[in-house]
Amino acid sequence: MLKMGRNDPCWCGSGIKYKKCHSDFDQRLEVFRHEGAVVPPRKIIKNKAQIEGIRESGKINIAVLDYVSEHIHEGITTEQIDQWVYEQTMHYGAIPAPLNYQGFPKSVCTSVNDQVCHGIPSPDEVLREGDIINVDVSTIYNGYFSDSSRMFCIGDVSPEKKRLVDITKESLSVGLEQVKPWGFLGDMGQAIHDFAVKNGYSVVRQIGGHGVGLEFHEDPWVSYVSEKGTEMVMAPGMIFTIEPMINMGSDEVFVDDENGWTVYTEDGLPSAQWEIQVLITDNGYEILAY
Ligand code: MF3
Ligand code: CO
């Protein structure tokens, strides 16, 4: 850790003197570090200008998902959703982050029924009444990243599937109650896990959320089966996703070995996921994308 002079420009890049910027912040984290807590590295703490850029990216992500929600219906293909996301993102002068990301071939992830996440849009996949689908949109705008996803019910879906979708959405609010500066990510993770289990569901363990903003995937990795008082301390200026994958049956999943991406439930039962992107502020949080 670089020792800073009180009148030096702050390490966060704000241009403000250290003593008026992150000096108190560092002292506070030092106490946590001393107690053995996992503390955020400086590179994931965003300054005001970066937050403003990421907020603008988030607005586009929200608008693209709004477009999908207004147009999605029975009978379309997931390829059609991919085209909407590509066109809408371009329309706003932005780039779909998934496209060519580590070889991902499309602009969006579309995960239907027992697909847990990272479903690849296809002209052969038609949405039918009773399907539930997660549409996961990520945007790069002026170099800043945003990421959020929503579930959609196609026509009439069974009460069982509808409840899974609703409880998964509600789990985000339950998790958010624990999101505040100087709390632990595990406080949020346990709250979501307890809520899912109480409702008869399981939570996927191997895949989690992530820091996001200056890159698509940054530290920390965010679990939703973690324990209260563990994992990274939430500090102002951190931005990460809350995106639990909740299964109707067991938490076991596997990756499609043909495409290397799509994750399925082992038991073939449905899985749901909602994702928001949150900023830790001085007194709580701000949702940057949903
Ligand atoms: N939004 C998804 C995530 O953060 C995107 C995965 S990478 C992709 O997990 F290439 F599949 F888009
Ligand atoms: Co994500």
mmCIF file of C-alpha atoms and ligand atoms in Angstrom:
data_model
loop_
_atom_site.group_PDB
_atom_site.id
_atom_site.type_symbol
_atom_site.label_atom_id
_atom_site.label_comp_id
_atom_site.label_asym_id
_atom_site.label_seq_id
_atom_site.Cartn_x
_atom_site.Cartn_y
_atom_site.Cartn_z
ATOM 1 C CA MET A 1 0.000 0.000 0.000
ATOM 2 C CA LEU A 2 1.407 3.375 -1.046
ATOM 3 C CA LYS A 3 1.655 5.816 1.836
ATOM 4 C CA MET A 4 0.003 9.054 0.729
ATOM 5 C CA GLY A 5 0.754 12.606 1.830
ATOM 6 C CA ARG A 6 -2.335 14.389 3.122
ATOM 7 C CA ASN A 7 -2.012 17.057 0.463
ATOM 8 C CA ASP A 8 -1.194 14.670 -2.392
ATOM 9 C CA PRO A 9 -3.842 14.105 -5.045
ATOM 10 C CA CYS A 10 -5.989 11.127 -3.961
ATOM 11 C CA TRP A 11 -5.219 7.664 -5.374
ATOM 12 C CA CYS A 12 -8.789 7.392 -6.725
ATOM 13 C CA GLY A 13 -8.030 9.842 -9.521
ATOM 14 C CA SER A 14 -10.516 12.482 -8.378
ATOM 15 C CA GLY A 15 -7.845 15.205 -8.458
ATOM 16 C CA ILE A 16 -8.875 16.155 -4.891
ATOM 17 C CA LYS A 17 -6.372 16.247 -2.000
ATOM 18 C CA TYR A 18 -6.095 12.901 -0.244
ATOM 19 C CA LYS A 19 -7.082 14.343 3.154
ATOM 20 C CA LYS A 20 -10.396 15.570 1.689
ATOM 21 C CA CYS A 21 -11.013 12.449 -0.394
ATOM 22 C CA HIS A 22 -10.191 8.849 0.645
ATOM 23 C CA SER A 23 -8.177 9.437 3.809
ATOM 24 C CA ASP A 24 -11.020 8.602 6.238
ATOM 25 C CA PHE A 25 -12.061 5.762 3.930
ATOM 26 C CA ASP A 26 -8.563 4.224 4.129
ATOM 27 C CA GLN A 27 -8.508 4.489 7.920
ATOM 28 C CA ARG A 28 -11.833 2.743 8.135
ATOM 29 C CA LEU A 29 -10.705 -0.088 5.842
ATOM 30 C CA GLU A 30 -7.460 -0.412 7.781
ATOM 31 C CA VAL A 31 -9.486 -1.413 10.856
ATOM 32 C CA PHE A 32 -11.283 -4.116 8.855
ATOM 33 C CA ARG A 33 -7.997 -5.326 7.380
ATOM 34 C CA HIS A 34 -6.510 -5.517 10.859
ATOM 35 C CA GLU A 35 -9.455 -7.673 11.941
ATOM 36 C CA GLY A 36 -8.751 -10.046 9.070
ATOM 37 C CA ALA A 37 -11.630 -9.006 6.813
ATOM 38 C CA VAL A 38 -11.410 -9.128 3.012
ATOM 39 C CA VAL A 39 -11.149 -5.486 1.916
ATOM 40 C CA PRO A 40 -11.629 -4.138 -1.620
ATOM 41 C CA PRO A 41 -8.503 -3.392 -3.652
ATOM 42 C CA ARG A 42 -8.180 0.272 -4.705
ATOM 43 C CA LYS A 43 -8.634 -0.500 -8.389
ATOM 44 C CA ILE A 44 -12.299 -1.451 -7.890
ATOM 45 C CA ILE A 45 -13.188 1.778 -6.057
ATOM 46 C CA LYS A 46 -14.725 4.127 -8.600
ATOM 47 C CA ASN A 47 -14.425 7.913 -8.497
ATOM 48 C CA LYS A 48 -17.168 10.397 -9.319
ATOM 49 C CA ALA A 49 -16.358 10.703 -13.025
ATOM 50 C CA GLN A 50 -16.196 6.926 -13.467
ATOM 51 C CA ILE A 51 -19.500 6.491 -11.629
ATOM 52 C CA GLU A 52 -21.109 9.071 -13.909
ATOM 53 C CA GLY A 53 -19.843 7.153 -16.972
ATOM 54 C CA ILE A 54 -21.045 3.806 -15.627
ATOM 55 C CA ARG A 55 -24.416 5.362 -14.740
ATOM 56 C CA GLU A 56 -24.838 6.475 -18.384
ATOM 57 C CA SER A 57 -23.958 2.976 -19.587
ATOM 58 C CA GLY A 58 -26.542 1.586 -17.152
ATOM 59 C CA LYS A 59 -29.248 3.858 -18.578
ATOM 60 C CA ILE A 60 -28.694 2.306 -22.007
ATOM 61 C CA ASN A 61 -28.743 -1.200 -20.542
ATOM 62 C CA ILE A 62 -32.100 -0.398 -18.908
ATOM 63 C CA ALA A 63 -33.492 1.075 -22.147
ATOM 64 C CA VAL A 64 -32.459 -2.004 -24.143
ATOM 65 C CA LEU A 65 -34.176 -4.296 -21.638
ATOM 66 C CA ASP A 66 -37.249 -2.039 -21.681
ATOM 67 C CA TYR A 67 -37.343 -2.492 -25.466
ATOM 68 C CA VAL A 68 -37.161 -6.265 -25.102
ATOM 69 C CA SER A 69 -39.916 -6.250 -22.496
ATOM 70 C CA GLU A 70 -42.209 -4.235 -24.802
ATOM 71 C CA HIS A 71 -41.667 -6.523 -27.796
ATOM 72 C CA ILE A 72 -41.140 -10.056 -26.488
ATOM 73 C CA HIS A 73 -43.990 -12.481 -27.212
ATOM 74 C CA GLU A 74 -44.884 -16.059 -28.019
ATOM 75 C CA GLY A 75 -43.689 -17.309 -31.407
ATOM 76 C CA ILE A 76 -40.510 -15.254 -31.765
ATOM 77 C CA THR A 77 -37.067 -16.848 -31.720
ATOM 78 C CA THR A 78 -34.291 -16.035 -29.281
ATOM 79 C CA GLU A 79 -32.333 -14.930 -32.376
ATOM 80 C CA GLN A 80 -34.908 -12.137 -32.720
ATOM 81 C CA ILE A 81 -34.078 -10.958 -29.191
ATOM 82 C CA ASP A 82 -30.391 -10.956 -30.133
ATOM 83 C CA GLN A 83 -31.165 -8.721 -33.132
ATOM 84 C CA TRP A 84 -33.187 -6.290 -31.001
ATOM 85 C CA VAL A 85 -30.404 -6.043 -28.444
ATOM 86 C CA TYR A 86 -27.755 -5.499 -31.131
ATOM 87 C CA GLU A 87 -29.792 -2.851 -32.959
ATOM 88 C CA GLN A 88 -30.978 -0.995 -29.862
ATOM 89 C CA THR A 89 -27.509 -0.945 -28.292
ATOM 90 C CA MET A 90 -26.020 0.423 -31.537
ATOM 91 C CA HIS A 91 -28.842 2.960 -31.752
ATOM 92 C CA TYR A 92 -27.601 4.426 -28.453
ATOM 93 C CA GLY A 93 -24.004 4.512 -29.692
ATOM 94 C CA ALA A 94 -22.977 1.627 -27.460
ATOM 95 C CA ILE A 95 -21.583 -1.897 -27.903
ATOM 96 C CA PRO A 96 -23.123 -5.167 -26.617
ATOM 97 C CA ALA A 97 -20.496 -6.439 -24.159
ATOM 98 C CA PRO A 98 -21.158 -10.184 -24.715
ATOM 99 C CA LEU A 99 -20.469 -10.036 -28.487
ATOM 100 C CA ASN A 100 -17.132 -11.819 -29.057
ATOM 101 C CA TYR A 101 -16.455 -11.795 -25.305
ATOM 102 C CA GLN A 102 -14.171 -14.814 -24.835
ATOM 103 C CA GLY A 103 -15.642 -16.163 -28.046
ATOM 104 C CA PHE A 104 -19.313 -15.679 -27.112
ATOM 105 C CA PRO A 105 -21.046 -15.506 -30.521
ATOM 106 C CA LYS A 106 -24.058 -13.268 -29.784
ATOM 107 C CA SER A 107 -24.991 -9.875 -28.267
ATOM 108 C CA VAL A 108 -27.095 -11.160 -25.371
ATOM 109 C CA CYS A 109 -27.652 -14.260 -23.248
ATOM 110 C CA THR A 110 -31.137 -15.804 -23.454
ATOM 111 C CA SER A 111 -31.770 -18.634 -21.000
ATOM 112 C CA VAL A 112 -35.041 -20.558 -21.299
ATOM 113 C CA ASN A 113 -36.620 -22.841 -18.644
ATOM 114 C CA ASP A 114 -33.913 -25.294 -17.443
ATOM 115 C CA GLN A 115 -31.170 -23.122 -18.920
ATOM 116 C CA VAL A 116 -29.595 -21.449 -15.899
ATOM 117 C CA CYS A 117 -27.539 -18.787 -17.711
ATOM 118 C CA HIS A 118 -25.388 -18.048 -20.768
ATOM 119 C CA GLY A 119 -27.973 -19.396 -23.211
ATOM 120 C CA ILE A 120 -26.988 -18.574 -26.800
ATOM 121 C CA PRO A 121 -29.722 -17.038 -28.983
ATOM 122 C CA SER A 122 -30.652 -19.227 -31.943
ATOM 123 C CA PRO A 123 -32.944 -19.034 -34.992
ATOM 124 C CA ASP A 124 -34.077 -22.585 -34.100
ATOM 125 C CA GLU A 125 -35.301 -21.704 -30.623
ATOM 126 C CA VAL A 126 -38.923 -20.496 -30.670
ATOM 127 C CA LEU A 127 -40.586 -19.097 -27.533
ATOM 128 C CA ARG A 128 -43.715 -21.040 -26.640
ATOM 129 C CA GLU A 129 -46.545 -20.349 -24.220
ATOM 130 C CA GLY A 130 -45.500 -21.469 -20.756
ATOM 131 C CA ASP A 131 -41.785 -20.720 -21.229
ATOM 132 C CA ILE A 132 -39.851 -18.574 -18.786
ATOM 133 C CA ILE A 133 -36.803 -16.779 -20.139
ATOM 134 C CA ASN A 134 -33.974 -14.711 -18.730
ATOM 135 C CA VAL A 135 -32.624 -11.973 -20.999
ATOM 136 C CA ASP A 136 -29.187 -10.831 -19.797
ATOM 137 C CA VAL A 137 -28.015 -7.561 -21.348
ATOM 138 C CA SER A 138 -24.573 -5.996 -20.931
ATOM 139 C CA THR A 139 -23.455 -2.716 -22.466
ATOM 140 C CA ILE A 140 -20.171 -0.904 -23.134
ATOM 141 C CA TYR A 141 -20.619 2.854 -23.475
ATOM 142 C CA ASN A 142 -17.600 5.175 -23.703
ATOM 143 C CA GLY A 143 -15.594 2.290 -22.243
ATOM 144 C CA TYR A 144 -17.899 1.867 -19.211
ATOM 145 C CA PHE A 145 -19.698 -1.419 -18.533
ATOM 146 C CA SER A 146 -23.192 -2.185 -17.301
ATOM 147 C CA ASP A 147 -24.951 -5.513 -16.780
ATOM 148 C CA SER A 148 -28.480 -6.493 -15.772
ATOM 149 C CA SER A 149 -31.090 -9.099 -16.594
ATOM 150 C CA ARG A 150 -34.811 -9.748 -16.282
ATOM 151 C CA MET A 151 -37.172 -12.697 -16.523
ATOM 152 C CA PHE A 152 -40.120 -12.825 -18.904
ATOM 153 C CA CYS A 153 -43.100 -15.178 -18.794
ATOM 154 C CA ILE A 154 -44.384 -16.185 -22.243
ATOM 155 C CA GLY A 155 -48.187 -16.263 -22.305
ATOM 156 C CA ASP A 156 -49.742 -18.223 -19.478
ATOM 157 C CA VAL A 157 -47.098 -20.021 -17.439
ATOM 158 C CA SER A 158 -47.764 -22.601 -14.743
ATOM 159 C CA PRO A 159 -48.261 -21.261 -11.196
ATOM 160 C CA GLU A 160 -45.123 -23.176 -10.158
ATOM 161 C CA LYS A 161 -42.941 -21.408 -12.716
ATOM 162 C CA LYS A 162 -44.564 -18.038 -12.041
ATOM 163 C CA ARG A 163 -43.822 -18.408 -8.335
ATOM 164 C CA LEU A 164 -40.171 -19.265 -9.064
ATOM 165 C CA VAL A 165 -39.848 -16.108 -11.185
ATOM 166 C CA ASP A 166 -41.547 -13.939 -8.536
ATOM 167 C CA ILE A 167 -39.616 -15.305 -5.564
ATOM 168 C CA THR A 168 -36.339 -14.882 -7.446
ATOM 169 C CA LYS A 169 -37.219 -11.240 -8.115
ATOM 170 C CA GLU A 170 -38.192 -10.745 -4.483
ATOM 171 C CA SER A 171 -34.857 -12.237 -3.383
ATOM 172 C CA LEU A 172 -33.127 -9.157 -4.795
ATOM 173 C CA SER A 173 -35.071 -6.868 -2.428
ATOM 174 C CA VAL A 174 -34.277 -9.201 0.458
ATOM 175 C CA GLY A 175 -30.581 -9.064 -0.490
ATOM 176 C CA LEU A 176 -30.648 -5.285 -0.940
ATOM 177 C CA GLU A 177 -31.744 -4.820 2.675
ATOM 178 C CA GLN A 178 -28.225 -5.966 3.588
ATOM 179 C CA VAL A 179 -26.429 -3.759 1.077
ATOM 180 C CA LYS A 180 -24.807 -0.806 2.834
ATOM 181 C CA PRO A 181 -21.340 0.628 3.295
ATOM 182 C CA TRP A 182 -19.144 -1.258 5.787
ATOM 183 C CA GLY A 183 -21.326 -4.353 5.743
ATOM 184 C CA PHE A 184 -20.166 -7.660 4.233
ATOM 185 C CA LEU A 185 -21.123 -9.196 0.907
ATOM 186 C CA GLY A 186 -21.879 -12.368 2.862
ATOM 187 C CA ASP A 187 -24.681 -10.528 4.719
ATOM 188 C CA MET A 188 -26.421 -10.134 1.364
ATOM 189 C CA GLY A 189 -25.497 -13.632 0.158
ATOM 190 C CA GLN A 190 -26.900 -15.345 3.213
ATOM 191 C CA ALA A 191 -30.107 -13.281 3.136
ATOM 192 C CA ILE A 192 -30.768 -14.366 -0.453
ATOM 193 C CA HIS A 193 -29.898 -17.987 0.230
ATOM 194 C CA ASP A 194 -32.059 -18.193 3.371
ATOM 195 C CA PHE A 195 -34.984 -16.627 1.521
ATOM 196 C CA ALA A 196 -34.706 -19.032 -1.421
ATOM 197 C CA VAL A 197 -34.441 -22.091 0.828
ATOM 198 C CA LYS A 198 -37.357 -20.913 2.987
ATOM 199 C CA ASN A 199 -39.415 -20.878 -0.204
ATOM 200 C CA GLY A 200 -38.412 -24.426 -1.142
ATOM 201 C CA TYR A 201 -35.759 -23.579 -3.728
ATOM 202 C CA SER A 202 -31.993 -23.939 -4.088
ATOM 203 C CA VAL A 203 -29.339 -21.430 -5.150
ATOM 204 C CA VAL A 204 -26.662 -22.154 -7.749
ATOM 205 C CA ARG A 205 -23.273 -22.258 -6.022
ATOM 206 C CA GLN A 206 -20.711 -22.358 -8.839
ATOM 207 C CA ILE A 207 -21.808 -19.220 -10.680
ATOM 208 C CA GLY A 208 -22.101 -15.806 -9.057
ATOM 209 C CA GLY A 209 -22.087 -12.084 -9.590
ATOM 210 C CA HIS A 210 -19.104 -9.832 -10.047
ATOM 211 C CA GLY A 211 -17.640 -6.377 -9.856
ATOM 212 C CA VAL A 212 -18.342 -4.405 -13.043
ATOM 213 C CA GLY A 213 -17.832 -0.934 -14.470
ATOM 214 C CA LEU A 214 -14.328 -0.363 -15.774
ATOM 215 C CA GLU A 215 -14.281 -3.943 -17.043
ATOM 216 C CA PHE A 216 -16.999 -6.517 -17.732
ATOM 217 C CA HIS A 217 -15.928 -8.756 -14.865
ATOM 218 C CA GLU A 218 -13.920 -7.348 -11.965
ATOM 219 C CA ASP A 219 -13.349 -8.360 -8.368
ATOM 220 C CA PRO A 220 -15.144 -9.315 -6.233
ATOM 221 C CA TRP A 221 -16.768 -12.573 -7.212
ATOM 222 C CA VAL A 222 -20.179 -12.456 -5.518
ATOM 223 C CA SER A 223 -21.751 -15.585 -4.051
ATOM 224 C CA TYR A 224 -25.404 -15.982 -3.024
ATOM 225 C CA VAL A 225 -24.755 -18.944 -0.762
ATOM 226 C CA SER A 226 -22.237 -17.102 1.420
ATOM 227 C CA GLU A 227 -22.454 -16.436 5.153
ATOM 228 C CA LYS A 228 -23.185 -13.330 7.183
ATOM 229 C CA GLY A 229 -20.051 -11.468 8.290
ATOM 230 C CA THR A 230 -17.871 -13.082 5.600
ATOM 231 C CA GLU A 231 -16.643 -12.140 2.112
ATOM 232 C CA MET A 232 -15.556 -8.650 1.028
ATOM 233 C CA VAL A 233 -16.411 -5.503 2.966
ATOM 234 C CA MET A 234 -18.772 -3.278 0.965
ATOM 235 C CA ALA A 235 -17.133 0.132 0.644
ATOM 236 C CA PRO A 236 -18.446 3.299 -1.027
ATOM 237 C CA GLY A 237 -17.475 3.418 -4.702
ATOM 238 C CA MET A 238 -17.735 -0.353 -5.220
ATOM 239 C CA ILE A 239 -20.004 -1.486 -8.063
ATOM 240 C CA PHE A 240 -21.147 -5.086 -8.437
ATOM 241 C CA THR A 241 -24.038 -7.202 -9.656
ATOM 242 C CA ILE A 242 -26.639 -9.040 -7.612
ATOM 243 C CA GLU A 243 -27.734 -11.904 -9.843
ATOM 244 C CA PRO A 244 -28.720 -15.065 -7.991
ATOM 245 C CA MET A 245 -29.722 -18.098 -10.028
ATOM 246 C CA ILE A 246 -32.502 -19.873 -8.158
ATOM 247 C CA ASN A 247 -33.531 -23.436 -9.037
ATOM 248 C CA MET A 248 -36.887 -25.122 -8.511
ATOM 249 C CA GLY A 249 -35.094 -28.407 -7.798
ATOM 250 C CA SER A 250 -31.503 -29.164 -6.833
ATOM 251 C CA ASP A 251 -28.631 -26.687 -7.143
ATOM 252 C CA GLU A 252 -26.655 -29.043 -9.424
ATOM 253 C CA VAL A 253 -25.824 -27.618 -12.842
ATOM 254 C CA PHE A 254 -23.719 -28.557 -15.865
ATOM 255 C CA VAL A 255 -22.250 -26.756 -18.883
ATOM 256 C CA ASP A 256 -23.308 -27.693 -22.425
ATOM 257 C CA ASP A 257 -20.219 -29.445 -23.776
ATOM 258 C CA GLU A 258 -21.102 -28.664 -27.395
ATOM 259 C CA ASN A 259 -21.120 -24.872 -27.107
ATOM 260 C CA GLY A 260 -19.045 -24.566 -23.926
ATOM 261 C CA TRP A 261 -21.322 -21.816 -22.575
ATOM 262 C CA THR A 262 -24.876 -22.687 -21.705
ATOM 263 C CA VAL A 263 -25.478 -23.810 -18.139
ATOM 264 C CA TYR A 264 -28.392 -26.209 -17.455
ATOM 265 C CA THR A 265 -29.948 -27.616 -14.306
ATOM 266 C CA GLU A 266 -28.888 -31.223 -13.776
ATOM 267 C CA ASP A 267 -32.454 -32.338 -12.954
ATOM 268 C CA GLY A 268 -34.052 -30.510 -15.888
ATOM 269 C CA LEU A 269 -36.241 -28.391 -13.587
ATOM 270 C CA PRO A 270 -36.562 -24.658 -14.276
ATOM 271 C CA SER A 271 -34.172 -21.991 -13.027
ATOM 272 C CA ALA A 272 -34.744 -18.238 -12.744
ATOM 273 C CA GLN A 273 -32.458 -15.227 -12.452
ATOM 274 C CA TRP A 274 -32.871 -11.480 -12.100
ATOM 275 C CA GLU A 275 -29.842 -9.197 -12.104
ATOM 276 C CA ILE A 276 -29.242 -5.647 -10.932
ATOM 277 C CA GLN A 277 -26.078 -3.572 -10.849
ATOM 278 C CA VAL A 278 -25.525 -1.618 -7.635
ATOM 279 C CA LEU A 279 -23.186 1.116 -6.435
ATOM 280 C CA ILE A 280 -22.294 1.374 -2.754
ATOM 281 C CA THR A 281 -22.764 5.012 -1.722
ATOM 282 C CA ASP A 282 -21.773 6.852 1.471
ATOM 283 C CA ASN A 283 -25.098 6.020 3.092
ATOM 284 C CA GLY A 284 -26.579 3.097 1.187
ATOM 285 C CA TYR A 285 -26.732 2.028 -2.439
ATOM 286 C CA GLU A 286 -27.830 3.182 -5.861
ATOM 287 C CA ILE A 287 -29.174 0.801 -8.517
ATOM 288 C CA LEU A 288 -27.328 1.589 -11.761
ATOM 289 C CA ALA A 289 -28.993 -1.055 -13.949
ATOM 290 C CA TYR A 290 -31.957 -3.399 -13.650
HETATM 291 N N1 MF3 B 1 -23.992 -11.004 -18.025
HETATM 292 C C1 MF3 B 1 -23.370 -12.292 -18.072
HETATM 293 C C2 MF3 B 1 -22.491 -12.483 -16.851
HETATM 294 O O1 MF3 B 1 -21.994 -11.541 -16.308
HETATM 295 C C3 MF3 B 1 -22.573 -12.366 -19.331
HETATM 296 C C4 MF3 B 1 -21.687 -13.520 -19.417
HETATM 297 S S1 MF3 B 1 -20.487 -13.397 -20.598
HETATM 298 C C5 MF3 B 1 -21.221 -13.720 -22.055
HETATM 299 O O2 MF3 B 1 -22.334 -13.590 -16.393
HETATM 300 F F1 MF3 B 1 -20.307 -13.688 -22.934
HETATM 301 F F2 MF3 B 1 -21.848 -14.850 -22.001
HETATM 302 F F3 MF3 B 1 -22.081 -12.758 -22.288
HETATM 303 CO CO CO B 2 -23.276 -10.397 -14.827
#
